[in-house]
Coordinates of C-alpha atoms and ligand atoms in Angstrom, one line a residue:
X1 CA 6.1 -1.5 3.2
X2 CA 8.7 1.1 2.7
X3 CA 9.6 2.9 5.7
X4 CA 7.4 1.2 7.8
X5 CA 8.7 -1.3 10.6
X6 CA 6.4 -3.4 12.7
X7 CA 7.4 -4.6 15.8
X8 CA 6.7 -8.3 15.7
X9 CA 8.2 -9.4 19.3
X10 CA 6.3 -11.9 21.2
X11 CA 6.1 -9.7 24.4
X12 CA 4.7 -6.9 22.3
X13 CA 2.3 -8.7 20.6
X14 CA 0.8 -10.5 23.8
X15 CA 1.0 -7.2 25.6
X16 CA -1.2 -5.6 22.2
X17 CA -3.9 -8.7 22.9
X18 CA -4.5 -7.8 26.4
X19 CA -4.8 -3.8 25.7
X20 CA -7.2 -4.5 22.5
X21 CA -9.3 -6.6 25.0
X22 CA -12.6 -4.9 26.1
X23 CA -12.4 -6.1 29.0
X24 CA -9.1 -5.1 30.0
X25 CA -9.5 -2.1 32.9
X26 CA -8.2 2.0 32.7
X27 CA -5.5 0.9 34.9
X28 CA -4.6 -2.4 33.4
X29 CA -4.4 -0.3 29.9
X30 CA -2.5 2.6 31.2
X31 CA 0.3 -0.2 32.7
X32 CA 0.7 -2.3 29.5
X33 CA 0.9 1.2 27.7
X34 CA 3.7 1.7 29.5
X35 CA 5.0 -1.8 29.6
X36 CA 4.8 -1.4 26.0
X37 CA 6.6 1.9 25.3
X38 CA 9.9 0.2 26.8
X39 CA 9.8 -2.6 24.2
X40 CA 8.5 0.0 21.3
X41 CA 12.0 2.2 22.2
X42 CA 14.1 -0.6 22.5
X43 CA 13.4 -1.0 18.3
X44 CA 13.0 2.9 17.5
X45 CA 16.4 3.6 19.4
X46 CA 18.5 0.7 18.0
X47 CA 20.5 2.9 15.7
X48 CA 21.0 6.2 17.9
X49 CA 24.3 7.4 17.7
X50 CA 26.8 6.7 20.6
X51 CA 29.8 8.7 21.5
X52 CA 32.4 7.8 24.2
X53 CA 33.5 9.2 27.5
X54 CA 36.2 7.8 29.5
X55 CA 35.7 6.1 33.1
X56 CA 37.2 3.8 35.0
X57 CA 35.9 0.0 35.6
X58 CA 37.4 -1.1 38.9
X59 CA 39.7 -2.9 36.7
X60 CA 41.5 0.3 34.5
X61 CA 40.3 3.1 32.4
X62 CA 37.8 2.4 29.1
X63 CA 36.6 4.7 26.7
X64 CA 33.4 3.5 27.1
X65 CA 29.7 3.8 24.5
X66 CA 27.5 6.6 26.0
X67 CA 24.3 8.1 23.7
X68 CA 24.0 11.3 22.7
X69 CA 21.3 11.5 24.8
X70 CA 21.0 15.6 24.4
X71 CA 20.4 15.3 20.8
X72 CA 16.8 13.8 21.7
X73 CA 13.0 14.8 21.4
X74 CA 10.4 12.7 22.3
X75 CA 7.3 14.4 21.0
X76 CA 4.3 13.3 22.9
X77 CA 0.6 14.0 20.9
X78 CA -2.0 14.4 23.1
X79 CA -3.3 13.1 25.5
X80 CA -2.9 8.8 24.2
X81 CA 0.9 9.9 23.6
X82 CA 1.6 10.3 27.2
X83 CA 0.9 7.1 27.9
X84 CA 4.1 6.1 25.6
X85 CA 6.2 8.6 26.7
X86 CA 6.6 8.3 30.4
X87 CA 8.3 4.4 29.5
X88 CA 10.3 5.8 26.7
X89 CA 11.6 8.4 29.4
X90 CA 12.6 5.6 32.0
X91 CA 14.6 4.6 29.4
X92 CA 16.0 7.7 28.1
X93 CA 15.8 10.4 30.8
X94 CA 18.4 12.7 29.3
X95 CA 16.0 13.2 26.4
X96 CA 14.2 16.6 26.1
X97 CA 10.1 16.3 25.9
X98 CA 7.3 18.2 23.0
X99 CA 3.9 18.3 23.8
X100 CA 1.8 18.8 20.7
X101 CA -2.0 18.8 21.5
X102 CA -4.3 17.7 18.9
X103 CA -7.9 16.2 19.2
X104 CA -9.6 14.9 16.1
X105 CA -12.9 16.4 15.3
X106 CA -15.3 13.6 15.5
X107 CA -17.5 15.0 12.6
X108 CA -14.8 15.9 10.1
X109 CA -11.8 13.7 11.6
X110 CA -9.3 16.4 11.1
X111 CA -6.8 17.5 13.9
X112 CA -7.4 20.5 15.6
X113 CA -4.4 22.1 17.9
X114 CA -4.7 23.6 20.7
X115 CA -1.4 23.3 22.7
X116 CA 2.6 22.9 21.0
X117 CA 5.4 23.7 23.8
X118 CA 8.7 22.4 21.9
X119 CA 12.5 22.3 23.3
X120 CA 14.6 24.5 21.1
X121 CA 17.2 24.3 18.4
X122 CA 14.9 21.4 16.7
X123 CA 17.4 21.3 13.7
X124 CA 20.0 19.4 15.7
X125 CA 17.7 16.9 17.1
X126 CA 16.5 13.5 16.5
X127 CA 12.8 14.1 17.3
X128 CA 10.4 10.9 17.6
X129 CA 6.9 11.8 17.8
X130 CA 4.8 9.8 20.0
X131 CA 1.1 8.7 19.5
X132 CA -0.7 4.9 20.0
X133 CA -2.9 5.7 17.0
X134 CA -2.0 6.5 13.4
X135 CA -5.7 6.1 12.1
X136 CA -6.8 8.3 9.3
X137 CA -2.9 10.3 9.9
X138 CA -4.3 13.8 9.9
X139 CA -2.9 13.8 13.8
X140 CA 0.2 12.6 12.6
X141 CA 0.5 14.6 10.0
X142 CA -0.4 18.1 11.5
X143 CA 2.3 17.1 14.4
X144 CA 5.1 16.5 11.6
X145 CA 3.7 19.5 10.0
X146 CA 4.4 21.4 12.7
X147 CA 7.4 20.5 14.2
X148 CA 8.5 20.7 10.8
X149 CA 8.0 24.6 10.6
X150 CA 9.8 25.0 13.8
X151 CA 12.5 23.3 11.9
X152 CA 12.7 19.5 12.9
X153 CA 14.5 17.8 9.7
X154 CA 15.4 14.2 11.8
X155 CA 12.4 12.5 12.5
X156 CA 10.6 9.1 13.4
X157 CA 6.8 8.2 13.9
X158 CA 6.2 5.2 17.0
X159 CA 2.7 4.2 17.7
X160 CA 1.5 1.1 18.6
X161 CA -1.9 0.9 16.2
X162 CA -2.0 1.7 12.8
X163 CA -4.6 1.4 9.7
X164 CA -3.2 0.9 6.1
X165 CA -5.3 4.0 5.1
X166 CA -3.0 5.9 7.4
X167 CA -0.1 4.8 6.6
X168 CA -0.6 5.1 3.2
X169 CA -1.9 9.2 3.4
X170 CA 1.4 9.6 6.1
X171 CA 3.9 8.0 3.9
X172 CA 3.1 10.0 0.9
X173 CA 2.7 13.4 3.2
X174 CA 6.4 12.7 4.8
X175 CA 8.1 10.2 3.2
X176 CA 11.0 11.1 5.0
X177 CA 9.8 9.7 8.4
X178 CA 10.2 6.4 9.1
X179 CA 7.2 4.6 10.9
X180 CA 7.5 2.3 13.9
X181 CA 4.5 0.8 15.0
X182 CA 3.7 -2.7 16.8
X183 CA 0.4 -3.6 14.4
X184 CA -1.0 -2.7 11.2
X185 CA -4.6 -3.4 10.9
X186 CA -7.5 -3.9 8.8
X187 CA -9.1 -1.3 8.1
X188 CA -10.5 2.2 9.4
X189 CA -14.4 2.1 9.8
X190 CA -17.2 4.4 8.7
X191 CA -16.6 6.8 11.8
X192 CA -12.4 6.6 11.0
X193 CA -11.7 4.2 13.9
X194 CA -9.3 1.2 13.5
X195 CA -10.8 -2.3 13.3
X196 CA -10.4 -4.9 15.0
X197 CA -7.9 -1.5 17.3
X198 CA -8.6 -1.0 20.6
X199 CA -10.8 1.9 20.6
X200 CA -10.5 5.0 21.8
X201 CA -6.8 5.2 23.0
X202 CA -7.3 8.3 25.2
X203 CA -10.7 7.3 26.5
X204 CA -9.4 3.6 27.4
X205 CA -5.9 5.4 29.6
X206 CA -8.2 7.6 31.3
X207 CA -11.5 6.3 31.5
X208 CA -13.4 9.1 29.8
X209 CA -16.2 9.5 27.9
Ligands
PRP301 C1 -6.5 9.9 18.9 C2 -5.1 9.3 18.8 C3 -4.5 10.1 17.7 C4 -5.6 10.3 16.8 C5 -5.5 9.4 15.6 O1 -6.5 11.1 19.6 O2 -4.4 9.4 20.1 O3 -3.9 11.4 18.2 O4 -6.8 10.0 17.5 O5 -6.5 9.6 14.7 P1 -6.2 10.2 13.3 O6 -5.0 9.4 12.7 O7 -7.5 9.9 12.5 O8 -5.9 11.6 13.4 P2 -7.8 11.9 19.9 O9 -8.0 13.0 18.9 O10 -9.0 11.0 20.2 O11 -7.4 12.7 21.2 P3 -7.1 12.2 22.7 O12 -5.8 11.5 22.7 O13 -7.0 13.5 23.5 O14 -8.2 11.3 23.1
URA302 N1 -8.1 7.3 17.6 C1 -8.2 6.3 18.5 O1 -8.0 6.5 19.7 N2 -8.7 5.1 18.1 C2 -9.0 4.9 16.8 O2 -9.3 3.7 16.5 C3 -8.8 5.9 15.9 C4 -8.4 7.2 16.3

């Protein structure tokens, strides 16, 4: 599918089994999440742009590969997306954070904000938006919506679930932004929830509802 990569690694893809299972606990979820998110940034990040700086090994000075690491937004949807961002920080703590909070409205599916808090100067920034679950894509899509309007024009989609119905209705909104995710699915069902998924990402990290 154009624009869409799926992370196939092993470790992923055991990790993926364990968090679908039903059984698996609120703390056992939250921890692969996480385990996850460094293996999901590993892929997203492979083609960041480097510059140099010079230091010295104990051997003799190198101009050495260093990231841009300024340049970077990781925009987390809430709540499920902060359970991929905290790993993807480990890995890149020089990176600058967005919070966009959306919740789907469980009678009409569509995403309703109530929180954005974004770093400035979004045109110069490589801004990956965060999220486990791309399902029907309106969360998706209102979050690239808006970060658009503040004037993001470099942008990247990771989750770790998606539905074909989604990624069809995202691709065609913002075919500019290339999808990462670790699964594509079946199918959404009657109440716009992936099958076989995992459930309710947010409600399995926190044990709500
Ligand atoms: C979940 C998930 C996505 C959204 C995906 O969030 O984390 O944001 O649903 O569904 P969609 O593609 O049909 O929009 P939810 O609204 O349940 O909020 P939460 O993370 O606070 O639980
Ligand atoms: N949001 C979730 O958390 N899970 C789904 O399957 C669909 C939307």
């Amino acid at each position: 599918m154009k624009g869409v990569t799926v992370v196939d690694h092993p470790l992923v893809q055991h990790k993926l089994t364990i968090m679908r299972d039903k059984e698996t606990s609120t703390a056992g979820f939250r921890r692969l999440l996480r385990e996850i998110s460094l293996l999901l940034c590993y892929e997203v990040t492979r083609d960041l742009d480097l510059t140099t700086r010079t230091i010295e090994t104990p051997l003799m000075p190198m101009e050495a590969p260093t990231l841009e690491g300024k340049k970077l937004v990781f925009a987390s949807v809430l709540r499920a997306g902060n359970g991929l961002l905290d790993g993807m920080l480990d890995l890149v703590p020089a990176a600058r954070v967005a919070h966009i909070g959306l919740y789907r409205d469980h009678d009409t599916l569509q995403a309703v904000e109530y929180f954005f808090k974004a770093p400035s100067n979004l045109e110069d920034r490589l801004v990956i938006v965060v999220d486990p679950m791309l399902a029907t894509a309106n969360s998706a899509i209102a979050a690239i919506d808006k970060l658009k309007e503040r004037g993001a024009t470099n942008l990247r989609f990771l989750c770790l679930l998606a539905a074909p119905e989604g990624i069809e209705r995202f691709t065609k909104a913002h075919p500019d932004v290339p999808v990462f995710t670790a699964s594509i699915d079946e199918k959404l069902n009657e109440k716009g929830y992936i099958v076989p998924g995992l459930g309710d990402a947010g409600d399995r990290m926190y044990g709500t509802k």
